[in-house]
Coordinates of N, CA, C and O (backbone and C1' of nucleotides) in Angstrom, one line a residue:
Chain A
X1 N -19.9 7.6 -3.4 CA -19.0 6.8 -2.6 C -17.7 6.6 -3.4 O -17.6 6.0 -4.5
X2 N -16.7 7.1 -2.5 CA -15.3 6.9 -3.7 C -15.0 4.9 -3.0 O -15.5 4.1 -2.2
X3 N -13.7 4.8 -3.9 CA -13.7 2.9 -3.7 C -11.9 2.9 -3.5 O -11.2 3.6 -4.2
X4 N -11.6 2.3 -2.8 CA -10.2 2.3 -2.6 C -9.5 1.1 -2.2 O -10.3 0.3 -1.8
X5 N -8.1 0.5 -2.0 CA -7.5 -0.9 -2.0 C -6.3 -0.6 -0.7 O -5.4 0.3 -0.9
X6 N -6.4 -1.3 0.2 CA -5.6 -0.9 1.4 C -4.7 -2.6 1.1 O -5.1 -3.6 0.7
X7 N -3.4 -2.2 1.4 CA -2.6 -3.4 1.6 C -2.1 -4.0 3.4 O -1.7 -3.4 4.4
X8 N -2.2 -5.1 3.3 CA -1.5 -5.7 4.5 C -0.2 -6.9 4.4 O 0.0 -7.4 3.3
X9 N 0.2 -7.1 5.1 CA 1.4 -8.1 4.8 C 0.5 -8.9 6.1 O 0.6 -8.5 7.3
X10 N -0.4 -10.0 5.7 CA -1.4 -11.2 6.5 C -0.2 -11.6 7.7 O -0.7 -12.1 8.7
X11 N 1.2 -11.4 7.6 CA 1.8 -12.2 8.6 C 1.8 -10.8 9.8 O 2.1 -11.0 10.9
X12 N 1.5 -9.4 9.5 CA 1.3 -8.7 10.5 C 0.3 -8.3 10.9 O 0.2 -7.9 12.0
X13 N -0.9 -8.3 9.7 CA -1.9 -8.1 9.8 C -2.5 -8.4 9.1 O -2.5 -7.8 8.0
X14 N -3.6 -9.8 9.6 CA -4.5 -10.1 8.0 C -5.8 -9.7 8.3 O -6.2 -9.1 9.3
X15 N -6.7 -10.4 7.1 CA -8.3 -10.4 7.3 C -8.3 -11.1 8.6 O -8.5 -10.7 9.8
X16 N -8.2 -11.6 8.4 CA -9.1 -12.6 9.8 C -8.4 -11.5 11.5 O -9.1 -10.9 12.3
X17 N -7.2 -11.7 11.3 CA -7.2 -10.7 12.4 C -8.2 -9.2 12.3 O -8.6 -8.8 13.4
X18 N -8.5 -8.6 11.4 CA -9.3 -7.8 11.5 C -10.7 -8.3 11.8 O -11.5 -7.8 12.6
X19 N -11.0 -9.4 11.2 CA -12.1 -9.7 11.6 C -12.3 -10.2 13.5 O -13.4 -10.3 14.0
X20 N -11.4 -10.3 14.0 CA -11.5 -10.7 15.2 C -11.8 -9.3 16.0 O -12.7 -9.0 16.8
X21 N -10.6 -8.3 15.3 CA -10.7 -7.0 16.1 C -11.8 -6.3 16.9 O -12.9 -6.2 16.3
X22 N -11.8 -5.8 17.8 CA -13.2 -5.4 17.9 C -13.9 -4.3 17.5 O -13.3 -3.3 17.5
X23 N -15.5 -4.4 17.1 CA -16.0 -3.9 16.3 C -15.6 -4.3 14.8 O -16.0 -3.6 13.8
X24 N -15.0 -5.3 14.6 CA -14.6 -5.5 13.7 C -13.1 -4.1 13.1 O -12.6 -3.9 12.0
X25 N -13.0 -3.6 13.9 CA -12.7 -2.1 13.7 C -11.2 -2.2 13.8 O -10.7 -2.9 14.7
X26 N -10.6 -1.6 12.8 CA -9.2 -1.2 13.5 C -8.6 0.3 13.0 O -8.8 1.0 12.0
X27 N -7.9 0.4 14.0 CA -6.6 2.3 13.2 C -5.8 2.1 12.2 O -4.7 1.7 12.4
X28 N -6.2 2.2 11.2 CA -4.7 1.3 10.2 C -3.7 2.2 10.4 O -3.5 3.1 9.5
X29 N -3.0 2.1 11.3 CA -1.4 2.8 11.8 C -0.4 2.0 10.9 O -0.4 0.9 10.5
X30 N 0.3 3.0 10.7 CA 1.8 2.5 10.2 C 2.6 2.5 8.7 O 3.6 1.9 8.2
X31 N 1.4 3.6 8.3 CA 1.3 3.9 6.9 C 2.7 5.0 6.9 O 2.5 6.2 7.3
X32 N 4.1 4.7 6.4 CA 4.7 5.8 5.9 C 4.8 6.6 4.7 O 5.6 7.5 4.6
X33 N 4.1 6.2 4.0 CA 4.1 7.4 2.9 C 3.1 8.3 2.0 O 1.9 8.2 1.6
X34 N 3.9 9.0 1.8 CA 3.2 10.5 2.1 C 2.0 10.3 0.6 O 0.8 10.5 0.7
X35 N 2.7 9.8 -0.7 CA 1.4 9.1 -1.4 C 0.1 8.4 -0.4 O -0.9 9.0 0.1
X36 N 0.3 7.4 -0.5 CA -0.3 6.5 0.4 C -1.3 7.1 2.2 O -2.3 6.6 2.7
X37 N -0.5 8.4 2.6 CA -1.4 9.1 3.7 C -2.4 10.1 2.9 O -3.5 10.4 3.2
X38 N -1.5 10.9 1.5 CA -2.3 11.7 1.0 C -4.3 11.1 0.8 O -5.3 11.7 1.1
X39 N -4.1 9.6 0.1 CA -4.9 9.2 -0.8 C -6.0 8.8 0.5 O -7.2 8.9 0.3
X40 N -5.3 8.3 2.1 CA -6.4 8.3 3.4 C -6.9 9.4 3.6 O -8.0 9.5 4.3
X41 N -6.3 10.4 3.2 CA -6.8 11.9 3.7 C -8.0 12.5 2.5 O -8.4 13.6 2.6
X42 N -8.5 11.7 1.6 CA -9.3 11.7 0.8 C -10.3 10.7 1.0 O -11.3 10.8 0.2
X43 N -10.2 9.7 2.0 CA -11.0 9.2 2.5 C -12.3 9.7 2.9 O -12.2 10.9 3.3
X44 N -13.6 9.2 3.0 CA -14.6 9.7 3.5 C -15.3 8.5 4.1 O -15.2 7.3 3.7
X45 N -16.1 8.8 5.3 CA -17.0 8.1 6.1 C -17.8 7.2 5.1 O -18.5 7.8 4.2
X46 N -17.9 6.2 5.1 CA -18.5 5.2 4.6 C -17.7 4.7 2.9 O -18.2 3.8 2.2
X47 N -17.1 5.3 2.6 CA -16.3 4.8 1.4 C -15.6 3.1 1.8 O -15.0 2.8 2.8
X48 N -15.8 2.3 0.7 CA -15.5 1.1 0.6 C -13.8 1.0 0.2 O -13.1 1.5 -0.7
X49 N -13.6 0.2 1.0 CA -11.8 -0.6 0.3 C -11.4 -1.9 0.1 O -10.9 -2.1 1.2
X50 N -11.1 -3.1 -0.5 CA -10.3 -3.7 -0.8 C -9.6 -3.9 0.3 O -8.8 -3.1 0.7
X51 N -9.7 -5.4 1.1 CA -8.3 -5.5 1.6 C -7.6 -6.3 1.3 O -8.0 -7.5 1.1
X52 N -6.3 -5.9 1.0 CA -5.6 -6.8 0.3 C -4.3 -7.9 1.0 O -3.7 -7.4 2.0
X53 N -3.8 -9.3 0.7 CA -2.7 -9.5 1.4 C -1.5 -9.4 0.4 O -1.7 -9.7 -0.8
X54 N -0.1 -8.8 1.0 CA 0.8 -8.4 0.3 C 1.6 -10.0 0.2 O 1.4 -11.2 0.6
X55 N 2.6 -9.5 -0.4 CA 3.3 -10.8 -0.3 C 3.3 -12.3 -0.2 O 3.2 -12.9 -1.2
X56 N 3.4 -13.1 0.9 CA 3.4 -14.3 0.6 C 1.2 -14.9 -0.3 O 0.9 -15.7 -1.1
X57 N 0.5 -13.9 0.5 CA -0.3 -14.2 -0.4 C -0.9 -13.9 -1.8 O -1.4 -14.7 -2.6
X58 N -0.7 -12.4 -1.9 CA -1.2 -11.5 -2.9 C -2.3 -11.9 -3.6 O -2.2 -12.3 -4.8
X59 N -3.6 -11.9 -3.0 CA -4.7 -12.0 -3.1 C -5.6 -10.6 -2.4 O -5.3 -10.3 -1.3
X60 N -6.6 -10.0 -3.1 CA -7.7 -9.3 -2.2 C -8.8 -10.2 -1.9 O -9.5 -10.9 -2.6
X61 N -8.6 -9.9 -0.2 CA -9.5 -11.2 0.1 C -10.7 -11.1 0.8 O -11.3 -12.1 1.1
X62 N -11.1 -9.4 1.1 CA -11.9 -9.0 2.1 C -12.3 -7.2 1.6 O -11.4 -6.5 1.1
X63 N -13.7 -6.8 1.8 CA -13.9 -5.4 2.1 C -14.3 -4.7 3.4 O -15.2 -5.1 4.2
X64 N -13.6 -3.6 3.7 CA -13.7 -2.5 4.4 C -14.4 -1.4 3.9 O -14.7 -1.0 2.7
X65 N -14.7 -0.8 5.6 CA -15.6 0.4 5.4 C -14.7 1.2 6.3 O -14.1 0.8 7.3
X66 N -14.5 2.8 5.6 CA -14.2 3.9 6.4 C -15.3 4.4 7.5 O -16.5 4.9 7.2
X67 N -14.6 4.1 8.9 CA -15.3 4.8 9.9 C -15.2 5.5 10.3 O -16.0 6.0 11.0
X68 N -14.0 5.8 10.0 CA -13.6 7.7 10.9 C -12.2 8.2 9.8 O -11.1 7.8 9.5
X69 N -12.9 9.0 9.7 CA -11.9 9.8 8.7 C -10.1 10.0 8.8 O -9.5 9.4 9.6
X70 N -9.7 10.5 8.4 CA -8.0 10.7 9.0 C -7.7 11.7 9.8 O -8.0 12.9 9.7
X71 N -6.9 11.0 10.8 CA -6.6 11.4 11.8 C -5.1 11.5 12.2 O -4.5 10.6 11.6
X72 N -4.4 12.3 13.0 CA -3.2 11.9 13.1 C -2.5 11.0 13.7 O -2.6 11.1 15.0
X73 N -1.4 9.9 13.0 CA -1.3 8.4 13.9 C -0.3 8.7 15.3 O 0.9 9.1 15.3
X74 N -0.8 8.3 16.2 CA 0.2 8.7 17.0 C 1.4 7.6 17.3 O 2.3 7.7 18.2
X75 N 1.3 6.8 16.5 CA 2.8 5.9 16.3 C 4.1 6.7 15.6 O 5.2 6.2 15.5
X76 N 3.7 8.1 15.1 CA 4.3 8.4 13.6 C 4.9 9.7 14.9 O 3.9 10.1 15.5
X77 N 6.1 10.1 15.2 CA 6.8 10.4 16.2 C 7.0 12.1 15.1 O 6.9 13.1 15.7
X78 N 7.0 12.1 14.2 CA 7.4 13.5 13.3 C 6.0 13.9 12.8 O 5.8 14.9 12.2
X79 N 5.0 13.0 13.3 CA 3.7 14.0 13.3 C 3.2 14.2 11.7 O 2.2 14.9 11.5
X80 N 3.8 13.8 10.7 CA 3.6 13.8 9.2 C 2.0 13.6 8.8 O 1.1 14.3 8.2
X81 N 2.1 11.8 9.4 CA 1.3 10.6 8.9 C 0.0 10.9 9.5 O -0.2 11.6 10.5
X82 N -1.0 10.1 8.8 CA -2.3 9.9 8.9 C -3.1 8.9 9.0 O -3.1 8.3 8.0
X83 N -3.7 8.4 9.8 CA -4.5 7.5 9.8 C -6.2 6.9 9.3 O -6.2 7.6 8.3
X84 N -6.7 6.6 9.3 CA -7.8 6.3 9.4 C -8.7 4.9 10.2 O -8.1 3.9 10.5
X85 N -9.9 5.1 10.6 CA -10.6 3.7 11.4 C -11.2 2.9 10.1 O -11.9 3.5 9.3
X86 N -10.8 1.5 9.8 CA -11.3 0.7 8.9 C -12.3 -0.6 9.6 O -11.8 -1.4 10.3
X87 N -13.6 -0.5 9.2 CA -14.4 -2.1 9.5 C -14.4 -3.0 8.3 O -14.6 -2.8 7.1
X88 N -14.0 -4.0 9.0 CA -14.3 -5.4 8.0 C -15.9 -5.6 7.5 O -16.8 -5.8 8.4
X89 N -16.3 -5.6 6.3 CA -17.8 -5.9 6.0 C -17.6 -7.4 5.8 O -18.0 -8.2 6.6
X90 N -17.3 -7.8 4.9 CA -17.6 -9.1 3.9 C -15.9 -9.6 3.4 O -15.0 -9.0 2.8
X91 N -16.3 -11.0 3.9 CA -14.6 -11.6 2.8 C -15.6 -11.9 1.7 O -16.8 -12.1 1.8
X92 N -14.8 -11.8 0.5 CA -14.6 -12.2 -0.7 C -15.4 -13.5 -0.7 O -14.9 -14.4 0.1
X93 N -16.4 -13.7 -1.4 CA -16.5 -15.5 -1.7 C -15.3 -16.3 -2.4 O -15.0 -17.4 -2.2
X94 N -14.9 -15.3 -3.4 CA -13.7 -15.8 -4.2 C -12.7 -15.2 -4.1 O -12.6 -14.4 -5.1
X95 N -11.7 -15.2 -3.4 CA -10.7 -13.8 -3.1 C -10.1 -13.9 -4.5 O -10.1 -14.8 -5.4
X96 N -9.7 -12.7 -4.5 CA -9.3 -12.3 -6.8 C -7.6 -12.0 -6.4 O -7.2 -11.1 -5.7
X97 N -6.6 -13.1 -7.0 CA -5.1 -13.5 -7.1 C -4.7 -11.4 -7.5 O -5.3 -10.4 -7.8
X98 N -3.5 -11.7 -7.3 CA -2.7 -10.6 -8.3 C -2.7 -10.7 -9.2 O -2.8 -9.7 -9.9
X99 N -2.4 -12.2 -10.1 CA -2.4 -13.0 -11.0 C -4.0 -12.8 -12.1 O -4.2 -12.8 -13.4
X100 N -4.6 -12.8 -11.5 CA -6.2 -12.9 -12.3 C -6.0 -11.6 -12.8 O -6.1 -11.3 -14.0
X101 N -5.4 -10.4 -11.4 CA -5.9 -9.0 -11.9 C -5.1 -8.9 -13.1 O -5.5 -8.4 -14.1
X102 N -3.7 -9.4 -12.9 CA -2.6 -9.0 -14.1 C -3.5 -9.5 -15.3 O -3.7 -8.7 -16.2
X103 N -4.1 -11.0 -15.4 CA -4.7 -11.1 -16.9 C -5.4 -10.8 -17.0 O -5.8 -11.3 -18.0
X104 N -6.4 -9.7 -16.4 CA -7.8 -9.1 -16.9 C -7.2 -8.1 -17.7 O -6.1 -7.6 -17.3
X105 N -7.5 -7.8 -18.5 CA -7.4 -6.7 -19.9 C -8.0 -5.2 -19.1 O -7.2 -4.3 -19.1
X106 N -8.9 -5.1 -18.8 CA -9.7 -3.9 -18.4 C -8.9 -3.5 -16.8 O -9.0 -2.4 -16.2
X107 N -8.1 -4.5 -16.3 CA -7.7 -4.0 -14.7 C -6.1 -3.9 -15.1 O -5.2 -3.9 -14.3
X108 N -5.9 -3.7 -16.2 CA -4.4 -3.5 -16.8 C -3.6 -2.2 -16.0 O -2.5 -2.2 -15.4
X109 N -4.7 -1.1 -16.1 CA -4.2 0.3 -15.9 C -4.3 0.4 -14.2 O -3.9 1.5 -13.7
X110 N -4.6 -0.4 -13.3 CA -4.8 -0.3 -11.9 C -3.2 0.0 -11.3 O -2.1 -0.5 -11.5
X111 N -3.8 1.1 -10.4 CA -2.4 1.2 -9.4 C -1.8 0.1 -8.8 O -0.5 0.2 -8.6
X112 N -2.6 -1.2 -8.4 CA -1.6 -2.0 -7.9 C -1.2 -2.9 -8.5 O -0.7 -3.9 -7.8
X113 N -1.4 -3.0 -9.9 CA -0.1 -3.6 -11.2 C 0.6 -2.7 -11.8 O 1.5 -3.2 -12.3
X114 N 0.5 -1.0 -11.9 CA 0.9 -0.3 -12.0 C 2.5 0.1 -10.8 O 3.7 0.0 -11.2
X115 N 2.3 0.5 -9.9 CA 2.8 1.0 -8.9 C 2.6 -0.1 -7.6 O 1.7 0.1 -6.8
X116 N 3.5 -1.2 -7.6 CA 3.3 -2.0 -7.0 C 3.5 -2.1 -5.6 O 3.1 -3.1 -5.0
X117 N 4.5 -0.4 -4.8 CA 5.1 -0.5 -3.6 C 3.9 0.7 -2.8 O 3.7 0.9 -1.6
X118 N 3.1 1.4 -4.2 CA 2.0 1.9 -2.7 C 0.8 0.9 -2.2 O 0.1 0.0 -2.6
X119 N 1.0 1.6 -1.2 CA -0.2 0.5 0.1 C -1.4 1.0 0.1 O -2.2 0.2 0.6
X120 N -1.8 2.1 -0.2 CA -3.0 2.9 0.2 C -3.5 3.2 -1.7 O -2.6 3.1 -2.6
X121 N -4.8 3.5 -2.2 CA -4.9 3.8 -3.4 C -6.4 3.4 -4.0 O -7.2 2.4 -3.7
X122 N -6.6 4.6 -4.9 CA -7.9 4.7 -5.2 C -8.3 3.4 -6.3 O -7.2 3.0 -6.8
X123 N -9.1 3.0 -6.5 CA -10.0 2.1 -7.4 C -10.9 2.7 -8.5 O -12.1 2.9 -8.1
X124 N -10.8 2.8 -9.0 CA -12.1 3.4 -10.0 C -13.5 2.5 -10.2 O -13.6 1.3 -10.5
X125 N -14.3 3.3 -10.1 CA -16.2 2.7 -9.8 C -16.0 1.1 -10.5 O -16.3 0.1 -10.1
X126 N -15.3 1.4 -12.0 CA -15.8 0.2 -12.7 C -14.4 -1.0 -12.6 O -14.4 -2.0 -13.4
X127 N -13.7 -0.9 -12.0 CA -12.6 -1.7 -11.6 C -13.6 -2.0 -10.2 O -13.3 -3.2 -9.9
X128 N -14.1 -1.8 -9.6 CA -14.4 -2.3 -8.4 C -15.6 -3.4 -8.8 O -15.8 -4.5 -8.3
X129 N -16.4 -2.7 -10.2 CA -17.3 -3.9 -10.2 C -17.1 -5.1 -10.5 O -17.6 -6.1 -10.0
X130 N -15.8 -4.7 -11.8 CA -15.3 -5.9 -12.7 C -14.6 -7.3 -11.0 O -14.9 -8.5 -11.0
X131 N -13.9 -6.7 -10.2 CA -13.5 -7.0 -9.2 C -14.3 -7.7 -8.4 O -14.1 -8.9 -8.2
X132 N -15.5 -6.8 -7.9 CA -16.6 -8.0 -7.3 C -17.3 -8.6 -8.0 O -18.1 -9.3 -7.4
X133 N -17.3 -8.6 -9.9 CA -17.6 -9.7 -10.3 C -16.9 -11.3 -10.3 O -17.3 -12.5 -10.2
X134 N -15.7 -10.6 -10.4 CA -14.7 -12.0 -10.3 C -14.6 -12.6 -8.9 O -14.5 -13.8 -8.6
X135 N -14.7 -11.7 -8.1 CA -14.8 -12.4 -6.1 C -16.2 -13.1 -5.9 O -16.6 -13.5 -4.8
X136 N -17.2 -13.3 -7.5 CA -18.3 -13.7 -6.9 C -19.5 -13.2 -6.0 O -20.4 -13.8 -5.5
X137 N -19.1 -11.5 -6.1 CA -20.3 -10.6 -4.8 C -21.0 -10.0 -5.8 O -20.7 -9.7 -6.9
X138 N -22.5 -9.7 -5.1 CA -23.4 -9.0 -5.9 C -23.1 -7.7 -5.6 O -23.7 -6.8 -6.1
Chain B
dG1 P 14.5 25.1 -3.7 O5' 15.9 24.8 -4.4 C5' 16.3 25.1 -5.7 C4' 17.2 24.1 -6.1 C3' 16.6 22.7 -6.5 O3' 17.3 22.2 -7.6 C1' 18.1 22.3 -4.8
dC2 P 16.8 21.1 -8.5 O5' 18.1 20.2 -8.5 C5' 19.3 20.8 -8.8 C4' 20.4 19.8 -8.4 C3' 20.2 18.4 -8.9 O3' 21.4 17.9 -9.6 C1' 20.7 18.4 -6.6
dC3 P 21.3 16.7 -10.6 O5' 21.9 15.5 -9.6 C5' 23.2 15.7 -9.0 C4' 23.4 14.6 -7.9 C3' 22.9 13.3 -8.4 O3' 23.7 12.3 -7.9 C1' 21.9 13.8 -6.4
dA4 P 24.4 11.3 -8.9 O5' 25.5 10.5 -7.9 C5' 26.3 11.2 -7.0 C4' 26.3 10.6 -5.7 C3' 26.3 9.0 -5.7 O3' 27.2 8.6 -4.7 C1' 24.4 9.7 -4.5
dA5 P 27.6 7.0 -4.5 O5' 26.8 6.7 -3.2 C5' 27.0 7.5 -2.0 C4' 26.1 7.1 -0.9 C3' 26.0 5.6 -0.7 O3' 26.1 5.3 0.6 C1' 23.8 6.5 -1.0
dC6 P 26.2 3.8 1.2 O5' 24.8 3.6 1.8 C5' 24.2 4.6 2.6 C4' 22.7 4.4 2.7 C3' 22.4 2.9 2.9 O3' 21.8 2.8 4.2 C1' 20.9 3.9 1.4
dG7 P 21.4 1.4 4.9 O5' 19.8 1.5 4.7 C5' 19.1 2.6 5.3 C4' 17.6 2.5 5.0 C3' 17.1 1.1 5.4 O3' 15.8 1.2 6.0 C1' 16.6 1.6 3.1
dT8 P 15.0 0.0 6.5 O5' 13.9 -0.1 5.4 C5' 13.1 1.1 5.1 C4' 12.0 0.8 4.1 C3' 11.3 -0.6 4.4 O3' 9.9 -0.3 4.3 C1' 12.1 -0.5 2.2
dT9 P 8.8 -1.4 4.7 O5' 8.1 -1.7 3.3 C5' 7.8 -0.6 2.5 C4' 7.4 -1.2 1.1 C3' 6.6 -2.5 1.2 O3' 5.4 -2.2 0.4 C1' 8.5 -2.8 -0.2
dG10 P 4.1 -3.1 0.4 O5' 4.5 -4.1 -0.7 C5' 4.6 -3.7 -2.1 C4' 5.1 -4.8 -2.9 C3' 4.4 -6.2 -2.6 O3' 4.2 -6.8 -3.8 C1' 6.7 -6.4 -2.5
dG11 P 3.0 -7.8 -4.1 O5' 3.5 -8.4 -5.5 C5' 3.9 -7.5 -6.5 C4' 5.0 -8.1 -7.3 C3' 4.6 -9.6 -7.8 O3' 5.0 -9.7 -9.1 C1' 6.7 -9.5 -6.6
dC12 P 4.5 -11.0 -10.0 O5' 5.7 -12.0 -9.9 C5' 6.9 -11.6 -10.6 C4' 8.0 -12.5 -10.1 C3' 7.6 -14.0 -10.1 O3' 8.0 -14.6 -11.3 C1' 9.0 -13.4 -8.2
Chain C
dG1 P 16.8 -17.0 3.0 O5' 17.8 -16.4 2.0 C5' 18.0 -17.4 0.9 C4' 18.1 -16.7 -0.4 C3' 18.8 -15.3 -0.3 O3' 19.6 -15.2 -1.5 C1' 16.7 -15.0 -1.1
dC2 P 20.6 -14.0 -1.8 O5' 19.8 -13.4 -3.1 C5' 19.4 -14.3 -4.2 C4' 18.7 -13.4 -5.2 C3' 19.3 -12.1 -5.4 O3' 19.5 -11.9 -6.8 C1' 17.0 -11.8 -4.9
dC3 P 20.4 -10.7 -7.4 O5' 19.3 -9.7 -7.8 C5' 18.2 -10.1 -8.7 C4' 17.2 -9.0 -8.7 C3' 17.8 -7.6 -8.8 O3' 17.0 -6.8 -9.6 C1' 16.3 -7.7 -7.0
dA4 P 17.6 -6.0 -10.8 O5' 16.3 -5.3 -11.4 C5' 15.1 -6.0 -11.6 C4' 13.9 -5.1 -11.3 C3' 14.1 -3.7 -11.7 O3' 12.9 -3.2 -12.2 C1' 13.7 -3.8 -9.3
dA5 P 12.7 -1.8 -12.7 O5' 11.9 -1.1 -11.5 C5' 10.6 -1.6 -11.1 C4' 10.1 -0.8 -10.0 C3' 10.2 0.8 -10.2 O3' 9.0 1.3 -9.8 C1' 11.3 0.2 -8.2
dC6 P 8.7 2.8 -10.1 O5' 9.0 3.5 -8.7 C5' 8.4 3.0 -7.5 C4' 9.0 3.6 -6.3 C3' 9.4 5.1 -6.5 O3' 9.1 5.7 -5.3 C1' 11.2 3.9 -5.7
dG7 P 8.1 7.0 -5.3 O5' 8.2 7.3 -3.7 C5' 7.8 6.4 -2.7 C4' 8.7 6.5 -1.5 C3' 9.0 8.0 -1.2 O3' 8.8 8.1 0.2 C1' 11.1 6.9 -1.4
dT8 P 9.0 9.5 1.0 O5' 10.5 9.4 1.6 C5' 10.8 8.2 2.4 C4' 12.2 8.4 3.0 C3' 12.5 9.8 3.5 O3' 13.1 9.6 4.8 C1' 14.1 9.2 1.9
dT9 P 13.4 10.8 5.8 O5' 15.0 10.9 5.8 C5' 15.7 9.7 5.8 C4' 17.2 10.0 5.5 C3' 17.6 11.3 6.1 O3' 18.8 11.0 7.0 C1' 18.2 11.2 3.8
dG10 P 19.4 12.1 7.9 O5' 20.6 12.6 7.1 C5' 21.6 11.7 6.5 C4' 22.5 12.4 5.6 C3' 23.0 13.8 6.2 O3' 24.3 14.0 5.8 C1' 22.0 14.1 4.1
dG11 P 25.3 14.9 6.7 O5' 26.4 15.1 5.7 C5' 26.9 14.1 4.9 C4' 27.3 14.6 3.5 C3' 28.1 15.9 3.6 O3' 29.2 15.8 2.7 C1' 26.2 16.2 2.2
dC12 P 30.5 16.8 2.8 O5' 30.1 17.9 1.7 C5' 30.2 17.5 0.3 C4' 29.5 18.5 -0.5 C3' 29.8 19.9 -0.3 O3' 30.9 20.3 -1.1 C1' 27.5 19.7 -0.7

DNA sequence: GCCAACGTTGGC
DNA sequence: GCCAACGTTGGC
């Protein structure tokens, strides 16, 4: 199972709206870039992600599961972009700051202190554990 | 194919 | 609200 970190801006789309969604399910439309669609198109059925809130909160506060692989978004009018179906599993008992991640020593090299404007992006196995150790999940 | 201008994202 | 980083567009 690969592990990956999806971004939202909570004021267009947060956890809890996903959790309302039904099936818990949603299309995450609206991805433009082509980093960011490559790394969904690497996605696989049941691979876990990170959801994260951008801006006013910048906390990861929740995990997703891939339910349907990528697809083409039909919001995206030039036909480029890709989509994928994400379920909400579990919020965070402790959602983990931007701030925590910046001072962890071992989550230094992560894409999203790294490269802070992609939305879509892989996690590596032992960043995900160090991660749900600080969110408090087994 | 280069690159200047411009637009967007997201942290601060 | 500002601005750094960076992706995209379009003229040449």
């Amino acid at each position: 199972m690969n592990y990956w970190l999806v971004k939202s801006e909570p004021d267009v789309w947060s956890w809890s709206d996903q959790c309302k969604a039904k099936g818990r399910t949603t299309a995450w439309e609206g991805v433009r870039n082509a980093q960011a669609c490559n790394n969904m198109k690497l996605m696989r059925k049941g691979d876990r992600a990170f959801f994260y809130h951008s801006n006013k909160d910048r906390q990861i506060v929740g995990v997703v599961e891939v339910v349907k692989e990528a697809y083409p978004d039909p919001t995206d009018e030039t036909g480029r972009f890709v989509m994928v179906d994400l379920r909400a599993l579990e919020a965070l008992k402790a959602p983990v700051t931007l701030a925590e991640i910046k001072a962890a020593p071992r989550l230094s090299e992560m894409a999203l202190v790294r490269q802070s404007r992609l939305s879509v992006m892989p996690i590596d196995p032992s960043a995900w554990k160090t991660i749900m150790k600080m969110a408090e999940m087994k």
